[in-house]
Amino acid sequence: MRLYFPAPGGPAEGTLLRSFLRQCAVSTELARAVKFHGGGFFADGSPILANMRVRPGQVVSFDLPPEGGGVLPQPEIPVCIAYEDFFALVLEKPAGLAVHPTLNYPGGTLANGYAARQLARGESPVFRPVNRIDKDTSGLVLAARNSYAAPLLAQNVEKLYLAVAEGELPLGPGVIDAPIGRRGDSIIGRCVRPDGKPSRTEYTIVKAARGLSLAACRPVTGRTHQIRVHFASIGHPLAGDDLYGGHRDRIGRQALHCARQTFFLPAGREEPDGFRFETPLRLEAVTVESPLPGDMKALFE
């Protein structure tokens, strides 16, 4: 897969290739991989080195370097795609499915299903999730489709979660700003503690009924179990979240759903062998949404 970056007009002497690549959001790691493990860089089809200059009007191009085999492909794991383009792919993860293999879940994960889907399409099976959600959390998982897009997406993504908390909270906006750290010696559990990492969750209570509250949450920081820990810390654990004091009499998992992701992708156009960027690099917003799942919706019915 080849990437093309036209050099805009500028100083007659041009720009050093290494500086031009930074302007095009090519990470240092990718540049090294292209240099040492790929086919190198080209300007108008001729090889060019990092200390050489890109002249105005030239087109810098390179092939993405080869990738590994990824995880074990498991075609029996269904993969639901909410959005897909040259750079990004958004998957709809059901509750109960781990995102990627771990010691406790060596297979049967979203990554295994993704690998099978990609191989069947003749594409790289390497899974690059930009965000990870807990096994029993449902909703959107953003993945980068190639090594160029991965760091770019990671720096430019905004997430919105829907959570059902126990108790009826006042309608309207709120903020929980409290540091989060490990809970005792637990590997999994977290809690609010003075020596924890700064953590901030902004939320809006959009519905309160039947002893529950539906909250639209924006985690400003990205701590482990942040929304779950923060609501538990104010005496309103998520319904079904027995790890943090919630009850499972009405739902069998934590009532948390990644409902919206907004991310930013480079402008340009796809070509038969790759992608041609606009330069200077310009990012365009993409928003993908997922409705409240049935088990959470039923809590208010």
PDB file of C-alpha atoms in Angstrom:
ATOM      1  CA  MET A   1       0.000   0.000   0.000  1.00  0.00           C
ATOM      2  CA  ARG A   2       1.556   3.270  -1.140  1.00  0.00           C
ATOM      3  CA  LEU A   3       1.178   6.765   0.336  1.00  0.00           C
ATOM      4  CA  TYR A   4       1.633   9.925  -1.768  1.00  0.00           C
ATOM      5  CA  PHE A   5       2.388  13.356  -0.295  1.00  0.00           C
ATOM      6  CA  PRO A   6       2.534  16.245  -2.805  1.00  0.00           C
ATOM      7  CA  ALA A   7       4.903  18.980  -1.637  1.00  0.00           C
ATOM      8  CA  PRO A   8       3.213  22.401  -1.615  1.00  0.00           C
ATOM      9  CA  GLY A   9       4.868  25.553  -2.872  1.00  0.00           C
ATOM     10  CA  GLY A  10       7.386  27.132  -0.532  1.00  0.00           C
ATOM     11  CA  PRO A  11      11.024  28.216  -0.349  1.00  0.00           C
ATOM     12  CA  ALA A  12      12.820  27.558  -3.617  1.00  0.00           C
ATOM     13  CA  GLU A  13      15.439  25.452  -1.839  1.00  0.00           C
ATOM     14  CA  GLY A  14      12.768  23.097  -0.512  1.00  0.00           C
ATOM     15  CA  THR A  15      12.441  21.275   2.832  1.00  0.00           C
ATOM     16  CA  LEU A  16      14.531  18.448   4.272  1.00  0.00           C
ATOM     17  CA  LEU A  17      12.725  15.128   3.829  1.00  0.00           C
ATOM     18  CA  ARG A  18      12.770  14.413   7.579  1.00  0.00           C
ATOM     19  CA  SER A  19      11.038  17.759   8.244  1.00  0.00           C
ATOM     20  CA  PHE A  20       8.549  17.223   5.431  1.00  0.00           C
ATOM     21  CA  LEU A  21       7.595  13.797   6.825  1.00  0.00           C
ATOM     22  CA  ARG A  22       6.920  15.334  10.241  1.00  0.00           C
ATOM     23  CA  GLN A  23       4.666  17.920   8.585  1.00  0.00           C
ATOM     24  CA  CYS A  24       2.779  15.016   7.003  1.00  0.00           C
ATOM     25  CA  ALA A  25       2.286  13.288  10.404  1.00  0.00           C
ATOM     26  CA  VAL A  26       4.593  10.380   9.515  1.00  0.00           C
ATOM     27  CA  SER A  27       5.744   9.063  12.895  1.00  0.00           C
ATOM     28  CA  THR A  28       9.419   8.547  13.683  1.00  0.00           C
ATOM     29  CA  GLU A  29       8.770   4.826  14.138  1.00  0.00           C
ATOM     30  CA  LEU A  30       7.135   4.523  10.712  1.00  0.00           C
ATOM     31  CA  ALA A  31       9.911   6.522   9.035  1.00  0.00           C
ATOM     32  CA  ARG A  32      12.492   4.170  10.523  1.00  0.00           C
ATOM     33  CA  ALA A  33      10.523   1.105   9.466  1.00  0.00           C
ATOM     34  CA  VAL A  34      10.280   2.412   5.882  1.00  0.00           C
ATOM     35  CA  LYS A  35      14.010   3.131   5.859  1.00  0.00           C
ATOM     36  CA  PHE A  36      15.253  -0.135   7.367  1.00  0.00           C
ATOM     37  CA  HIS A  37      12.493  -2.670   6.600  1.00  0.00           C
ATOM     38  CA  GLY A  38      10.606  -1.163   3.666  1.00  0.00           C
ATOM     39  CA  GLY A  39      11.537   0.079   0.242  1.00  0.00           C
ATOM     40  CA  GLY A  40      12.649   3.587   1.231  1.00  0.00           C
ATOM     41  CA  PHE A  41      11.351   7.017   0.213  1.00  0.00           C
ATOM     42  CA  PHE A  42      10.926   8.472  -3.258  1.00  0.00           C
ATOM     43  CA  ALA A  43      10.476  11.960  -4.706  1.00  0.00           C
ATOM     44  CA  ASP A  44       8.857  11.880  -8.143  1.00  0.00           C
ATOM     45  CA  GLY A  45       9.877   8.222  -8.353  1.00  0.00           C
ATOM     46  CA  SER A  46      13.560   8.755  -7.512  1.00  0.00           C
ATOM     47  CA  PRO A  47      15.081   7.598  -4.184  1.00  0.00           C
ATOM     48  CA  ILE A  48      15.489  10.348  -1.592  1.00  0.00           C
ATOM     49  CA  LEU A  49      17.231  10.316   1.797  1.00  0.00           C
ATOM     50  CA  ALA A  50      16.263  12.062   5.030  1.00  0.00           C
ATOM     51  CA  ASN A  51      18.965  14.735   4.639  1.00  0.00           C
ATOM     52  CA  MET A  52      17.945  15.580   1.067  1.00  0.00           C
ATOM     53  CA  ARG A  53      15.462  18.313   0.165  1.00  0.00           C
ATOM     54  CA  VAL A  54      11.948  17.950  -1.177  1.00  0.00           C
ATOM     55  CA  ARG A  55      11.382  20.564  -3.869  1.00  0.00           C
ATOM     56  CA  PRO A  56       8.065  22.406  -4.241  1.00  0.00           C
ATOM     57  CA  GLY A  57       5.743  20.481  -6.537  1.00  0.00           C
ATOM     58  CA  GLN A  58       7.424  17.110  -6.036  1.00  0.00           C
ATOM     59  CA  VAL A  59       5.462  14.116  -4.768  1.00  0.00           C
ATOM     60  CA  VAL A  60       7.015  12.102  -1.945  1.00  0.00           C
ATOM     61  CA  SER A  61       5.860   8.496  -1.807  1.00  0.00           C
ATOM     62  CA  PHE A  62       6.627   5.290   0.053  1.00  0.00           C
ATOM     63  CA  ASP A  63       5.151   1.849   0.606  1.00  0.00           C
ATOM     64  CA  LEU A  64       3.935   0.894   4.056  1.00  0.00           C
ATOM     65  CA  PRO A  65       6.393  -1.712   5.397  1.00  0.00           C
ATOM     66  CA  PRO A  66       5.366  -5.387   5.687  1.00  0.00           C
ATOM     67  CA  GLU A  67       3.554  -6.470   8.841  1.00  0.00           C
ATOM     68  CA  GLY A  68       3.421  -9.561  11.025  1.00  0.00           C
ATOM     69  CA  GLY A  69       0.711 -12.174  11.112  1.00  0.00           C
ATOM     70  CA  GLY A  70      -1.378 -10.862  14.001  1.00  0.00           C
ATOM     71  CA  VAL A  71      -3.346 -13.105  16.365  1.00  0.00           C
ATOM     72  CA  LEU A  72      -5.001 -16.448  15.631  1.00  0.00           C
ATOM     73  CA  PRO A  73      -7.829 -15.865  13.126  1.00  0.00           C
ATOM     74  CA  GLN A  74     -11.193 -17.211  14.335  1.00  0.00           C
ATOM     75  CA  PRO A  75     -13.883 -16.815  11.670  1.00  0.00           C
ATOM     76  CA  GLU A  76     -16.589 -18.110  14.022  1.00  0.00           C
ATOM     77  CA  ILE A  77     -16.434 -14.819  15.959  1.00  0.00           C
ATOM     78  CA  PRO A  78     -18.824 -12.375  14.251  1.00  0.00           C
ATOM     79  CA  VAL A  79     -17.487  -8.886  13.590  1.00  0.00           C
ATOM     80  CA  CYS A  80     -19.936  -6.012  13.149  1.00  0.00           C
ATOM     81  CA  ILE A  81     -18.496  -3.012  11.312  1.00  0.00           C
ATOM     82  CA  ALA A  82     -20.008   0.407  12.036  1.00  0.00           C
ATOM     83  CA  TYR A  83     -17.605   2.392   9.831  1.00  0.00           C
ATOM     84  CA  GLU A  84     -14.664   1.734   7.513  1.00  0.00           C
ATOM     85  CA  ASP A  85     -12.342   3.750   5.272  1.00  0.00           C
ATOM     86  CA  PHE A  86      -8.687   3.698   4.166  1.00  0.00           C
ATOM     87  CA  PHE A  87      -7.363   4.637   7.617  1.00  0.00           C
ATOM     88  CA  ALA A  88      -9.922   3.658  10.246  1.00  0.00           C
ATOM     89  CA  LEU A  89     -12.371   0.926  11.088  1.00  0.00           C
ATOM     90  CA  VAL A  90     -14.970   1.137  13.863  1.00  0.00           C
ATOM     91  CA  LEU A  91     -16.271  -2.133  15.270  1.00  0.00           C
ATOM     92  CA  GLU A  92     -19.431  -2.681  17.308  1.00  0.00           C
ATOM     93  CA  LYS A  93     -18.441  -4.853  20.283  1.00  0.00           C
ATOM     94  CA  PRO A  94     -21.130  -6.724  22.208  1.00  0.00           C
ATOM     95  CA  ALA A  95     -20.921  -7.124  25.969  1.00  0.00           C
ATOM     96  CA  GLY A  96     -19.144 -10.307  27.041  1.00  0.00           C
ATOM     97  CA  LEU A  97     -16.477 -10.220  24.331  1.00  0.00           C
ATOM     98  CA  ALA A  98     -12.894  -9.271  25.225  1.00  0.00           C
ATOM     99  CA  VAL A  99     -11.189  -6.815  22.855  1.00  0.00           C
ATOM    100  CA  HIS A 100      -7.905  -8.699  22.498  1.00  0.00           C
ATOM    101  CA  PRO A 101      -6.216 -11.836  23.882  1.00  0.00           C
ATOM    102  CA  THR A 102      -4.992 -11.775  27.482  1.00  0.00           C
ATOM    103  CA  LEU A 103      -3.868 -14.344  30.015  1.00  0.00           C
ATOM    104  CA  ASN A 104      -7.500 -14.930  31.016  1.00  0.00           C
ATOM    105  CA  TYR A 105      -8.835 -14.783  27.459  1.00  0.00           C
ATOM    106  CA  PRO A 106      -6.188 -16.285  25.147  1.00  0.00           C
ATOM    107  CA  GLY A 107      -8.660 -16.520  22.266  1.00  0.00           C
ATOM    108  CA  GLY A 108     -12.246 -15.882  21.300  1.00  0.00           C
ATOM    109  CA  THR A 109     -11.752 -12.110  21.266  1.00  0.00           C
ATOM    110  CA  LEU A 110     -12.689  -9.260  18.970  1.00  0.00           C
ATOM    111  CA  ALA A 111      -9.095  -9.252  17.691  1.00  0.00           C
ATOM    112  CA  ASN A 112      -9.375 -12.905  16.646  1.00  0.00           C
ATOM    113  CA  GLY A 113     -12.567 -12.230  14.720  1.00  0.00           C
ATOM    114  CA  TYR A 114     -11.028  -9.136  13.127  1.00  0.00           C
ATOM    115  CA  ALA A 115      -7.976 -11.110  11.984  1.00  0.00           C
ATOM    116  CA  ALA A 116     -10.197 -13.678  10.257  1.00  0.00           C
ATOM    117  CA  ARG A 117     -12.239 -10.973   8.520  1.00  0.00           C
ATOM    118  CA  GLN A 118      -9.187  -9.142   7.239  1.00  0.00           C
ATOM    119  CA  LEU A 119      -7.458 -12.271   5.970  1.00  0.00           C
ATOM    120  CA  ALA A 120     -10.605 -13.272   4.088  1.00  0.00           C
ATOM    121  CA  ARG A 121     -10.415  -9.881   2.348  1.00  0.00           C
ATOM    122  CA  GLY A 122      -6.715 -10.247   1.566  1.00  0.00           C
ATOM    123  CA  GLU A 123      -5.769  -7.493   4.026  1.00  0.00           C
ATOM    124  CA  SER A 124      -3.450  -7.216   7.027  1.00  0.00           C
ATOM    125  CA  PRO A 125      -4.822  -9.067  10.076  1.00  0.00           C
ATOM    126  CA  VAL A 126      -2.853  -6.898  12.528  1.00  0.00           C
ATOM    127  CA  PHE A 127      -5.328  -5.396  15.016  1.00  0.00           C
ATOM    128  CA  ARG A 128      -4.536  -1.857  16.185  1.00  0.00           C
ATOM    129  CA  PRO A 129      -7.284  -0.787  18.611  1.00  0.00           C
ATOM    130  CA  VAL A 130      -7.101   2.908  19.383  1.00  0.00           C
ATOM    131  CA  ASN A 131      -9.423   2.476  22.354  1.00  0.00           C
ATOM    132  CA  ARG A 132     -10.055  -0.608  24.472  1.00  0.00           C
ATOM    133  CA  ILE A 133     -13.210  -1.225  26.459  1.00  0.00           C
ATOM    134  CA  ASP A 134     -13.795  -3.807  29.168  1.00  0.00           C
ATOM    135  CA  LYS A 135     -15.126  -7.239  28.246  1.00  0.00           C
ATOM    136  CA  ASP A 136     -18.568  -6.510  29.725  1.00  0.00           C
ATOM    137  CA  THR A 137     -18.769  -2.984  28.313  1.00  0.00           C
ATOM    138  CA  SER A 138     -20.482  -2.742  24.943  1.00  0.00           C
ATOM    139  CA  GLY A 139     -20.097  -0.314  22.081  1.00  0.00           C
ATOM    140  CA  LEU A 140     -17.663   1.174  19.629  1.00  0.00           C
ATOM    141  CA  VAL A 141     -14.005   0.233  19.279  1.00  0.00           C
ATOM    142  CA  LEU A 142     -11.883   2.321  16.931  1.00  0.00           C
ATOM    143  CA  ALA A 143      -9.026   0.552  15.150  1.00  0.00           C
ATOM    144  CA  ALA A 144      -6.343   1.883  12.811  1.00  0.00           C
ATOM    145  CA  ARG A 145      -6.078   0.027   9.512  1.00  0.00           C
ATOM    146  CA  ASN A 146      -2.387   0.742   8.989  1.00  0.00           C
ATOM    147  CA  SER A 147       0.792   1.900  10.707  1.00  0.00           C
ATOM    148  CA  TYR A 148       0.457   5.462   9.406  1.00  0.00           C
ATOM    149  CA  ALA A 149      -3.010   5.949  10.867  1.00  0.00           C
ATOM    150  CA  ALA A 150      -2.416   4.419  14.324  1.00  0.00           C
ATOM    151  CA  PRO A 151      -0.568   7.318  16.049  1.00  0.00           C
ATOM    152  CA  LEU A 152      -2.615   9.925  14.186  1.00  0.00           C
ATOM    153  CA  LEU A 153      -5.923   8.475  15.384  1.00  0.00           C
ATOM    154  CA  ALA A 154      -4.654   8.007  18.946  1.00  0.00           C
ATOM    155  CA  GLN A 155      -3.997  11.746  19.181  1.00  0.00           C
ATOM    156  CA  ASN A 156      -7.304  12.790  17.663  1.00  0.00           C
ATOM    157  CA  VAL A 157     -10.260  10.901  19.129  1.00  0.00           C
ATOM    158  CA  GLU A 158     -13.147  11.965  21.379  1.00  0.00           C
ATOM    159  CA  LYS A 159     -15.446   9.423  23.056  1.00  0.00           C
ATOM    160  CA  LEU A 160     -18.890   9.556  24.599  1.00  0.00           C
ATOM    161  CA  TYR A 161     -20.236   6.778  26.834  1.00  0.00           C
ATOM    162  CA  LEU A 162     -23.743   6.074  28.048  1.00  0.00           C
ATOM    163  CA  ALA A 163     -23.901   4.747  31.600  1.00  0.00           C
ATOM    164  CA  VAL A 164     -26.778   3.767  33.865  1.00  0.00           C
ATOM    165  CA  ALA A 165     -26.025   4.618  37.495  1.00  0.00           C
ATOM    166  CA  GLU A 166     -27.967   3.424  40.509  1.00  0.00           C
ATOM    167  CA  GLY A 167     -30.043   6.142  42.175  1.00  0.00           C
ATOM    168  CA  GLU A 168     -31.829   9.114  40.647  1.00  0.00           C
ATOM    169  CA  LEU A 169     -29.404  11.979  40.115  1.00  0.00           C
ATOM    170  CA  PRO A 170     -30.472  15.563  39.234  1.00  0.00           C
ATOM    171  CA  LEU A 171     -30.927  16.145  35.511  1.00  0.00           C
ATOM    172  CA  GLY A 172     -28.256  18.226  33.836  1.00  0.00           C
ATOM    173  CA  PRO A 173     -24.461  18.469  33.710  1.00  0.00           C
ATOM    174  CA  GLY A 174     -21.947  17.455  36.330  1.00  0.00           C
ATOM    175  CA  VAL A 175     -18.255  16.772  36.824  1.00  0.00           C
ATOM    176  CA  ILE A 176     -16.350  14.204  38.860  1.00  0.00           C
ATOM    177  CA  ASP A 177     -12.747  15.314  39.299  1.00  0.00           C
ATOM    178  CA  ALA A 178     -10.991  12.816  41.561  1.00  0.00           C
ATOM    179  CA  PRO A 179      -7.632  10.983  41.325  1.00  0.00           C
ATOM    180  CA  ILE A 180      -7.726   7.251  40.580  1.00  0.00           C
ATOM    181  CA  GLY A 181      -5.239   4.588  41.663  1.00  0.00           C
ATOM    182  CA  ARG A 182      -5.045   0.869  42.385  1.00  0.00           C
ATOM    183  CA  ARG A 183      -7.345  -0.555  45.053  1.00  0.00           C
ATOM    184  CA  GLY A 184      -5.030  -2.170  47.587  1.00  0.00           C
ATOM    185  CA  ASP A 185      -3.042  -4.983  46.022  1.00  0.00           C
ATOM    186  CA  SER A 186      -5.680  -5.710  43.374  1.00  0.00           C
ATOM    187  CA  ILE A 187      -4.461  -6.064  39.807  1.00  0.00           C
ATOM    188  CA  ILE A 188      -7.900  -5.204  38.436  1.00  0.00           C
ATOM    189  CA  GLY A 189      -9.664  -2.973  40.947  1.00  0.00           C
ATOM    190  CA  ARG A 190      -9.270   0.808  41.078  1.00  0.00           C
ATOM    191  CA  CYS A 191     -10.479   3.441  43.519  1.00  0.00           C
ATOM    192  CA  VAL A 192     -10.377   7.154  44.199  1.00  0.00           C
ATOM    193  CA  ARG A 193      -7.328   7.884  46.345  1.00  0.00           C
ATOM    194  CA  PRO A 194      -5.284  11.035  47.100  1.00  0.00           C
ATOM    195  CA  ASP A 195      -2.106   9.649  45.533  1.00  0.00           C
ATOM    196  CA  GLY A 196      -3.866   8.470  42.365  1.00  0.00           C
ATOM    197  CA  LYS A 197      -3.516   9.899  38.881  1.00  0.00           C
ATOM    198  CA  PRO A 198      -5.551  13.012  38.050  1.00  0.00           C
ATOM    199  CA  SER A 199      -8.877  11.918  36.542  1.00  0.00           C
ATOM    200  CA  ARG A 200     -11.834  13.895  35.280  1.00  0.00           C
ATOM    201  CA  THR A 201     -15.228  12.749  33.997  1.00  0.00           C
ATOM    202  CA  GLU A 202     -17.742  15.219  32.605  1.00  0.00           C
ATOM    203  CA  TYR A 203     -21.323  13.974  32.381  1.00  0.00           C
ATOM    204  CA  THR A 204     -24.910  14.977  31.772  1.00  0.00           C
ATOM    205  CA  ILE A 205     -27.826  13.155  33.392  1.00  0.00           C
ATOM    206  CA  VAL A 206     -30.352  12.838  30.574  1.00  0.00           C
ATOM    207  CA  LYS A 207     -32.930  10.639  32.319  1.00  0.00           C
ATOM    208  CA  ALA A 208     -33.753   9.610  35.888  1.00  0.00           C
ATOM    209  CA  ALA A 209     -36.474   7.052  36.615  1.00  0.00           C
ATOM    210  CA  ARG A 210     -37.115   3.737  38.372  1.00  0.00           C
ATOM    211  CA  GLY A 211     -34.274   4.391  40.808  1.00  0.00           C
ATOM    212  CA  LEU A 212     -31.712   4.766  38.008  1.00  0.00           C
ATOM    213  CA  SER A 213     -29.997   7.553  36.061  1.00  0.00           C
ATOM    214  CA  LEU A 214     -28.882   7.574  32.449  1.00  0.00           C
ATOM    215  CA  ALA A 215     -25.673   9.570  32.071  1.00  0.00           C
ATOM    216  CA  ALA A 216     -23.883  10.699  28.924  1.00  0.00           C
ATOM    217  CA  CYS A 217     -20.228  10.694  29.974  1.00  0.00           C
ATOM    218  CA  ARG A 218     -17.100  12.193  28.479  1.00  0.00           C
ATOM    219  CA  PRO A 219     -13.921  10.860  30.104  1.00  0.00           C
ATOM    220  CA  VAL A 220     -11.492  13.774  29.821  1.00  0.00           C
ATOM    221  CA  THR A 221      -8.730  11.496  31.035  1.00  0.00           C
ATOM    222  CA  GLY A 222      -8.494   7.814  30.175  1.00  0.00           C
ATOM    223  CA  ARG A 223      -7.884   5.899  33.397  1.00  0.00           C
ATOM    224  CA  THR A 224      -8.709   2.216  33.839  1.00  0.00           C
ATOM    225  CA  HIS A 225     -12.392   1.787  34.813  1.00  0.00           C
ATOM    226  CA  GLN A 226     -12.643   5.594  35.112  1.00  0.00           C
ATOM    227  CA  ILE A 227     -16.396   6.055  34.666  1.00  0.00           C
ATOM    228  CA  ARG A 228     -17.172   3.023  36.825  1.00  0.00           C
ATOM    229  CA  VAL A 229     -14.873   4.175  39.640  1.00  0.00           C
ATOM    230  CA  HIS A 230     -15.981   7.802  39.537  1.00  0.00           C
ATOM    231  CA  PHE A 231     -19.698   7.049  39.814  1.00  0.00           C
ATOM    232  CA  ALA A 232     -19.055   4.529  42.577  1.00  0.00           C
ATOM    233  CA  SER A 233     -17.059   7.187  44.434  1.00  0.00           C
ATOM    234  CA  ILE A 234     -20.112   9.493  44.643  1.00  0.00           C
ATOM    235  CA  GLY A 235     -22.349   6.694  45.904  1.00  0.00           C
ATOM    236  CA  HIS A 236     -23.927   5.838  42.539  1.00  0.00           C
ATOM    237  CA  PRO A 237     -22.212   2.742  41.118  1.00  0.00           C
ATOM    238  CA  LEU A 238     -23.237   1.591  37.677  1.00  0.00           C
ATOM    239  CA  ALA A 239     -26.086  -0.883  37.561  1.00  0.00           C
ATOM    240  CA  GLY A 240     -24.736  -4.431  37.317  1.00  0.00           C
ATOM    241  CA  ASP A 241     -21.195  -3.395  38.266  1.00  0.00           C
ATOM    242  CA  ASP A 242     -20.655  -5.680  41.242  1.00  0.00           C
ATOM    243  CA  LEU A 243     -16.898  -4.987  41.217  1.00  0.00           C
ATOM    244  CA  TYR A 244     -17.680  -1.463  42.432  1.00  0.00           C
ATOM    245  CA  GLY A 245     -20.833  -1.985  44.488  1.00  0.00           C
ATOM    246  CA  GLY A 246     -23.511  -2.192  41.802  1.00  0.00           C
ATOM    247  CA  HIS A 247     -26.282  -4.797  41.844  1.00  0.00           C
ATOM    248  CA  ARG A 248     -26.991  -7.451  39.212  1.00  0.00           C
ATOM    249  CA  ASP A 249     -30.658  -7.983  39.941  1.00  0.00           C
ATOM    250  CA  ARG A 250     -31.695  -5.959  36.865  1.00  0.00           C
ATOM    251  CA  ILE A 251     -28.767  -6.370  34.455  1.00  0.00           C
ATOM    252  CA  GLY A 252     -26.002  -8.971  34.338  1.00  0.00           C
ATOM    253  CA  ARG A 253     -23.094  -6.691  33.504  1.00  0.00           C
ATOM    254  CA  GLN A 254     -21.956  -3.124  34.117  1.00  0.00           C
ATOM    255  CA  ALA A 255     -24.369  -0.807  32.322  1.00  0.00           C
ATOM    256  CA  LEU A 256     -21.788   1.005  30.222  1.00  0.00           C
ATOM    257  CA  HIS A 257     -21.791   1.547  26.454  1.00  0.00           C
ATOM    258  CA  CYS A 258     -19.391   3.432  24.170  1.00  0.00           C
ATOM    259  CA  ALA A 259     -22.002   5.298  22.134  1.00  0.00           C
ATOM    260  CA  ARG A 260     -20.074   7.793  20.044  1.00  0.00           C
ATOM    261  CA  GLN A 261     -16.590   8.334  18.700  1.00  0.00           C
ATOM    262  CA  THR A 262     -15.346  11.368  16.817  1.00  0.00           C
ATOM    263  CA  PHE A 263     -11.950  11.120  15.192  1.00  0.00           C
ATOM    264  CA  PHE A 264      -9.993  13.067  12.605  1.00  0.00           C
ATOM    265  CA  LEU A 265      -8.601  11.756   9.316  1.00  0.00           C
ATOM    266  CA  PRO A 266      -6.433  13.280   6.593  1.00  0.00           C
ATOM    267  CA  ALA A 267      -8.099  14.770   3.550  1.00  0.00           C
ATOM    268  CA  GLY A 268      -7.222  13.290   0.181  1.00  0.00           C
ATOM    269  CA  ARG A 269      -8.332  10.569  -2.172  1.00  0.00           C
ATOM    270  CA  GLU A 270      -7.847   6.846  -2.540  1.00  0.00           C
ATOM    271  CA  GLU A 271      -5.941   5.579  -5.552  1.00  0.00           C
ATOM    272  CA  PRO A 272      -5.731   2.033  -6.953  1.00  0.00           C
ATOM    273  CA  ASP A 273      -2.488   1.349  -5.084  1.00  0.00           C
ATOM    274  CA  GLY A 274      -2.874   3.598  -2.045  1.00  0.00           C
ATOM    275  CA  PHE A 275      -3.812   7.101  -0.913  1.00  0.00           C
ATOM    276  CA  ARG A 276      -2.891  10.614  -2.117  1.00  0.00           C
ATOM    277  CA  PHE A 277      -2.945  13.244   0.616  1.00  0.00           C
ATOM    278  CA  GLU A 278      -3.755  16.900   0.466  1.00  0.00           C
ATOM    279  CA  THR A 279      -0.808  18.997   1.584  1.00  0.00           C
ATOM    280  CA  PRO A 280      -0.477  20.896   3.788  1.00  0.00           C
ATOM    281  CA  LEU A 281      -2.041  18.099   5.827  1.00  0.00           C
ATOM    282  CA  ARG A 282      -5.689  18.797   6.641  1.00  0.00           C
ATOM    283  CA  LEU A 283      -7.773  16.715   9.040  1.00  0.00           C
ATOM    284  CA  GLU A 284     -11.505  16.106   8.658  1.00  0.00           C
ATOM    285  CA  ALA A 285     -13.831  15.008  11.466  1.00  0.00           C
ATOM    286  CA  VAL A 286     -15.715  11.703  11.333  1.00  0.00           C
ATOM    287  CA  THR A 287     -18.389  10.814  13.901  1.00  0.00           C
ATOM    288  CA  VAL A 288     -19.751   7.293  14.399  1.00  0.00           C
ATOM    289  CA  GLU A 289     -22.641   6.537  16.766  1.00  0.00           C
ATOM    290  CA  SER A 290     -24.134   3.433  18.346  1.00  0.00           C
ATOM    291  CA  PRO A 291     -27.601   3.278  19.967  1.00  0.00           C
ATOM    292  CA  LEU A 292     -28.229   2.241  23.548  1.00  0.00           C
ATOM    293  CA  PRO A 293     -28.229  -1.591  23.636  1.00  0.00           C
ATOM    294  CA  GLY A 294     -31.347  -3.517  24.537  1.00  0.00           C
ATOM    295  CA  ASP A 295     -30.311  -4.641  28.012  1.00  0.00           C
ATOM    296  CA  MET A 296     -29.565  -1.071  29.104  1.00  0.00           C
ATOM    297  CA  LYS A 297     -32.657   0.319  27.417  1.00  0.00           C
ATOM    298  CA  ALA A 298     -34.821  -2.244  29.210  1.00  0.00           C
ATOM    299  CA  LEU A 299     -33.740  -0.829  32.583  1.00  0.00           C
ATOM    300  CA  PHE A 300     -36.088   2.102  32.045  1.00  0.00           C
ATOM    301  CA  GLU A 301     -39.018   0.154  30.575  1.00  0.00           C
TER     302      GLU A 301
END
